[in-house]
mmCIF file of C-alpha atoms and ligand atoms in Angstrom:
data_model
loop_
_atom_site.group_PDB
_atom_site.id
_atom_site.type_symbol
_atom_site.label_atom_id
_atom_site.label_comp_id
_atom_site.label_asym_id
_atom_site.label_seq_id
_atom_site.Cartn_x
_atom_site.Cartn_y
_atom_site.Cartn_z
ATOM 1 C CA UNK A 258 9.684 -33.455 32.854
ATOM 2 C CA UNK A 259 10.291 -29.823 33.850
ATOM 3 C CA UNK A 260 12.593 -29.296 30.778
ATOM 4 C CA UNK A 261 9.912 -30.475 28.502
ATOM 5 C CA UNK A 262 7.292 -28.191 30.040
ATOM 6 C CA UNK A 263 9.678 -25.206 29.820
ATOM 7 C CA UNK A 264 10.601 -25.815 26.160
ATOM 8 C CA UNK A 265 6.956 -26.258 25.224
ATOM 9 C CA UNK A 266 6.087 -22.965 26.899
ATOM 10 C CA UNK A 267 8.955 -21.276 25.166
ATOM 11 C CA UNK A 268 7.937 -22.689 21.816
ATOM 12 C CA UNK A 269 4.379 -21.495 22.386
ATOM 13 C CA UNK A 270 5.565 -17.926 23.175
ATOM 14 C CA UNK A 271 7.685 -17.829 20.019
ATOM 15 C CA UNK A 272 4.834 -19.165 17.944
ATOM 16 C CA UNK A 273 2.617 -16.376 19.181
ATOM 17 C CA UNK A 274 5.241 -13.631 18.848
ATOM 18 C CA UNK A 275 6.520 -14.392 15.320
ATOM 19 C CA UNK A 276 3.348 -13.651 13.362
ATOM 20 C CA UNK A 277 2.845 -10.327 15.190
ATOM 21 C CA UNK A 278 6.473 -9.299 14.532
ATOM 22 C CA UNK A 279 6.185 -10.251 10.893
ATOM 23 C CA UNK A 280 3.057 -8.213 10.482
ATOM 24 C CA UNK A 281 4.519 -5.062 12.012
ATOM 25 C CA UNK A 282 7.945 -5.382 10.444
ATOM 26 C CA UNK A 283 6.853 -5.868 6.858
ATOM 27 C CA UNK A 284 3.148 -5.417 6.547
ATOM 28 C CA UNK A 285 3.428 -4.200 2.984
ATOM 29 C CA UNK A 286 4.712 -7.454 1.688
ATOM 30 C CA UNK A 287 4.079 -10.184 4.258
ATOM 31 C CA UNK A 288 0.641 -11.085 2.904
ATOM 32 C CA UNK A 289 1.755 -11.148 -0.670
ATOM 33 C CA UNK A 290 2.662 -14.440 -2.301
ATOM 34 C CA UNK A 291 4.224 -12.762 -5.261
ATOM 35 C CA UNK A 292 8.001 -13.235 -5.603
ATOM 36 C CA UNK A 293 8.387 -9.887 -7.390
ATOM 37 C CA UNK A 294 6.972 -8.071 -4.340
ATOM 38 C CA UNK A 295 9.470 -9.611 -1.977
ATOM 39 C CA UNK A 296 12.292 -8.722 -4.312
ATOM 40 C CA UNK A 297 11.202 -5.066 -4.444
ATOM 41 C CA UNK A 298 10.954 -4.873 -0.603
ATOM 42 C CA UNK A 299 14.697 -5.644 -0.235
ATOM 43 C CA UNK A 300 15.663 -2.342 -1.951
ATOM 44 C CA UNK A 301 17.117 0.169 0.484
ATOM 45 C CA UNK A 302 16.973 3.112 -1.923
ATOM 46 C CA UNK A 303 13.827 5.080 -2.501
ATOM 47 C CA UNK A 304 13.494 4.180 -6.194
ATOM 48 C CA UNK A 305 12.314 0.828 -7.354
ATOM 49 C CA UNK A 306 14.825 -0.416 -9.889
ATOM 50 C CA UNK A 307 12.213 -2.672 -11.352
ATOM 51 C CA UNK A 308 9.436 -0.110 -11.430
ATOM 52 C CA UNK A 309 7.465 -2.314 -9.098
ATOM 53 C CA UNK A 310 5.964 -0.852 -5.980
ATOM 54 C CA UNK A 311 4.417 -2.818 -3.159
ATOM 55 C CA UNK A 312 1.369 -1.068 -1.674
ATOM 56 C CA UNK A 313 -0.424 -2.032 1.523
ATOM 57 C CA UNK A 314 -3.846 -0.590 2.340
ATOM 58 C CA UNK A 315 -5.067 -0.545 5.896
ATOM 59 C CA UNK A 316 -7.450 1.570 8.024
ATOM 60 C CA UNK A 317 -6.679 4.271 7.150
ATOM 61 C CA UNK A 318 -3.223 4.357 5.704
ATOM 62 C CA UNK A 319 -1.391 3.716 2.420
ATOM 63 C CA UNK A 320 2.126 2.277 2.766
ATOM 64 C CA UNK A 321 4.375 2.057 -0.237
ATOM 65 C CA UNK A 322 7.651 0.165 -0.617
ATOM 66 C CA UNK A 323 9.446 2.128 -1.929
ATOM 67 C CA UNK A 324 7.749 5.526 -2.375
ATOM 68 C CA UNK A 325 9.338 6.346 -5.792
ATOM 69 C CA UNK A 326 9.926 4.698 -9.158
ATOM 70 C CA UNK A 327 11.739 5.464 -12.457
ATOM 71 C CA UNK A 328 9.725 7.063 -15.248
ATOM 72 C CA UNK A 329 8.031 4.655 -17.608
ATOM 73 C CA UNK A 330 5.865 1.759 -16.683
ATOM 74 C CA UNK A 331 5.155 1.479 -12.991
ATOM 75 C CA UNK A 332 3.531 -1.618 -11.568
ATOM 76 C CA UNK A 333 1.662 -1.185 -8.243
ATOM 77 C CA UNK A 334 1.292 -4.458 -6.452
ATOM 78 C CA UNK A 335 -1.604 -3.509 -4.110
ATOM 79 C CA UNK A 336 -2.746 -5.591 -1.160
ATOM 80 C CA UNK A 337 -5.651 -4.846 1.141
ATOM 81 C CA UNK A 338 -4.201 -5.649 4.518
ATOM 82 C CA UNK A 339 -7.107 -4.089 6.292
ATOM 83 C CA UNK A 340 -10.510 -5.267 7.430
ATOM 84 C CA UNK A 341 -12.780 -3.241 5.194
ATOM 85 C CA UNK A 342 -12.999 -2.617 1.455
ATOM 86 C CA UNK A 343 -10.626 -0.088 -0.035
ATOM 87 C CA UNK A 344 -9.745 1.388 -3.380
ATOM 88 C CA UNK A 345 -6.544 2.816 -4.854
ATOM 89 C CA UNK A 346 -6.106 5.785 -7.247
ATOM 90 C CA UNK A 347 -2.899 7.226 -8.690
ATOM 91 C CA UNK A 348 -3.131 10.964 -9.306
ATOM 92 C CA UNK A 349 -0.652 13.206 -11.160
ATOM 93 C CA UNK A 350 -0.707 16.472 -9.177
ATOM 94 C CA UNK A 351 1.419 19.278 -7.811
ATOM 95 C CA UNK A 352 -0.708 19.231 -4.642
ATOM 96 C CA UNK A 353 0.382 17.394 -1.478
ATOM 97 C CA UNK A 354 -1.437 14.087 -1.140
ATOM 98 C CA UNK A 355 -3.019 15.409 2.022
ATOM 99 C CA UNK A 356 -4.906 18.112 0.102
ATOM 100 C CA UNK A 357 -5.496 16.560 -3.306
ATOM 101 C CA UNK A 358 -9.088 15.535 -2.733
ATOM 102 C CA UNK A 359 -10.117 18.336 -0.372
ATOM 103 C CA UNK A 360 -12.489 19.991 -2.835
ATOM 104 C CA UNK A 361 -13.338 16.870 -4.815
ATOM 105 C CA UNK A 362 -16.976 15.968 -5.452
ATOM 106 C CA UNK A 363 -17.230 12.244 -4.846
ATOM 107 C CA UNK A 364 -19.349 11.843 -7.940
ATOM 108 C CA UNK A 365 -16.872 13.582 -10.277
ATOM 109 C CA UNK A 366 -13.877 12.079 -12.001
ATOM 110 C CA UNK A 367 -10.659 12.907 -10.200
ATOM 111 C CA UNK A 368 -8.537 15.372 -12.152
ATOM 112 C CA UNK A 369 -5.126 13.910 -12.948
ATOM 113 C CA UNK A 370 -6.066 10.363 -12.224
ATOM 114 C CA UNK A 371 -3.720 7.982 -14.097
ATOM 115 C CA UNK A 372 -5.304 4.728 -12.997
ATOM 116 C CA UNK A 373 -7.224 3.019 -10.243
ATOM 117 C CA UNK A 374 -8.205 -0.230 -8.604
ATOM 118 C CA UNK A 375 -11.902 0.553 -8.092
ATOM 119 C CA UNK A 376 -12.458 -1.905 -5.306
ATOM 120 C CA UNK A 377 -10.257 -4.202 -3.288
ATOM 121 C CA UNK A 378 -11.823 -6.619 -0.716
ATOM 122 C CA UNK A 379 -9.980 -7.313 2.655
ATOM 123 C CA UNK A 380 -7.132 -9.692 2.060
ATOM 124 C CA UNK A 381 -7.341 -9.271 -1.748
ATOM 125 C CA UNK A 382 -4.367 -8.426 -3.989
ATOM 126 C CA UNK A 383 -4.485 -6.714 -7.433
ATOM 127 C CA UNK A 384 -1.828 -5.319 -9.753
ATOM 128 C CA UNK A 385 -2.274 -1.900 -11.329
ATOM 129 C CA UNK A 386 0.092 -1.283 -14.285
ATOM 130 C CA UNK A 387 0.348 2.279 -15.479
ATOM 131 C CA UNK A 388 2.427 3.011 -18.584
ATOM 132 C CA UNK A 389 4.167 6.247 -19.504
ATOM 133 C CA UNK A 390 4.446 7.589 -15.981
ATOM 134 C CA UNK A 391 6.307 10.909 -16.419
ATOM 135 C CA UNK A 392 8.723 12.283 -13.852
ATOM 136 C CA UNK A 393 7.050 14.375 -11.151
ATOM 137 C CA UNK A 394 4.902 14.270 -8.023
ATOM 138 C CA UNK A 395 1.928 11.982 -7.584
ATOM 139 C CA UNK A 396 -0.679 11.357 -4.892
ATOM 140 C CA UNK A 397 -1.851 7.872 -4.057
ATOM 141 C CA UNK A 398 -5.225 7.831 -2.390
ATOM 142 C CA UNK A 399 -8.194 5.746 -1.349
ATOM 143 C CA UNK A 400 -11.118 7.725 -2.694
ATOM 144 C CA UNK A 401 -13.880 5.836 -0.774
ATOM 145 C CA UNK A 402 -16.087 8.243 1.205
ATOM 146 C CA UNK A 403 -14.342 9.163 4.468
ATOM 147 C CA UNK A 404 -11.203 7.135 3.808
ATOM 148 C CA UNK A 405 -9.115 9.962 2.247
ATOM 149 C CA UNK A 406 -10.387 12.250 5.034
ATOM 150 C CA UNK A 407 -9.176 9.651 7.615
ATOM 151 C CA UNK A 408 -5.634 9.650 6.270
ATOM 152 C CA UNK A 409 -5.641 7.216 3.364
ATOM 153 C CA UNK A 410 -3.194 9.013 1.124
ATOM 154 C CA UNK A 411 0.520 9.031 0.367
ATOM 155 C CA UNK A 412 2.934 11.083 -1.707
ATOM 156 C CA UNK A 413 4.785 9.375 -4.516
ATOM 157 C CA UNK A 414 7.618 10.456 -6.811
ATOM 158 C CA UNK A 415 8.508 9.412 -10.326
ATOM 159 C CA UNK A 416 12.021 10.304 -11.370
HETATM 160 CU CU1 LIG B 274 -9.981 2.971 1.940
#
């Protein structure tokens, strides 16, 4: 009787711990059901061999796996892992991602923008395919009011 109680308690503890560990260890891909995303996340180099990049949006952070890709067609597999709506814009720029929208009027088009997912609901996943990405520096941002200012940006390299 005591053994059974102990093993049940241990099982309950594991059942509680595993989801939390999975979320923190691989938040960028854990909520994606796409097989291509999980393949990309196994890469240990910074460049995605397939040109596919897993992107996780949370409050207020953009996490990429990996943070570089070969020139050509780049596929951003974007998941909103947060609790509020986000968006995702890819910008070709020489500026650091942290400063790229500093003087941007929210009503104006973003200079250098190569593509965007205009709106992504919490839990939603969308794919953004951008062709002819040339080598250089890019900034990935969430351009919703206040989100960039709160830290929703990331540098990205095409090589
Ligand atoms: Cu956002």
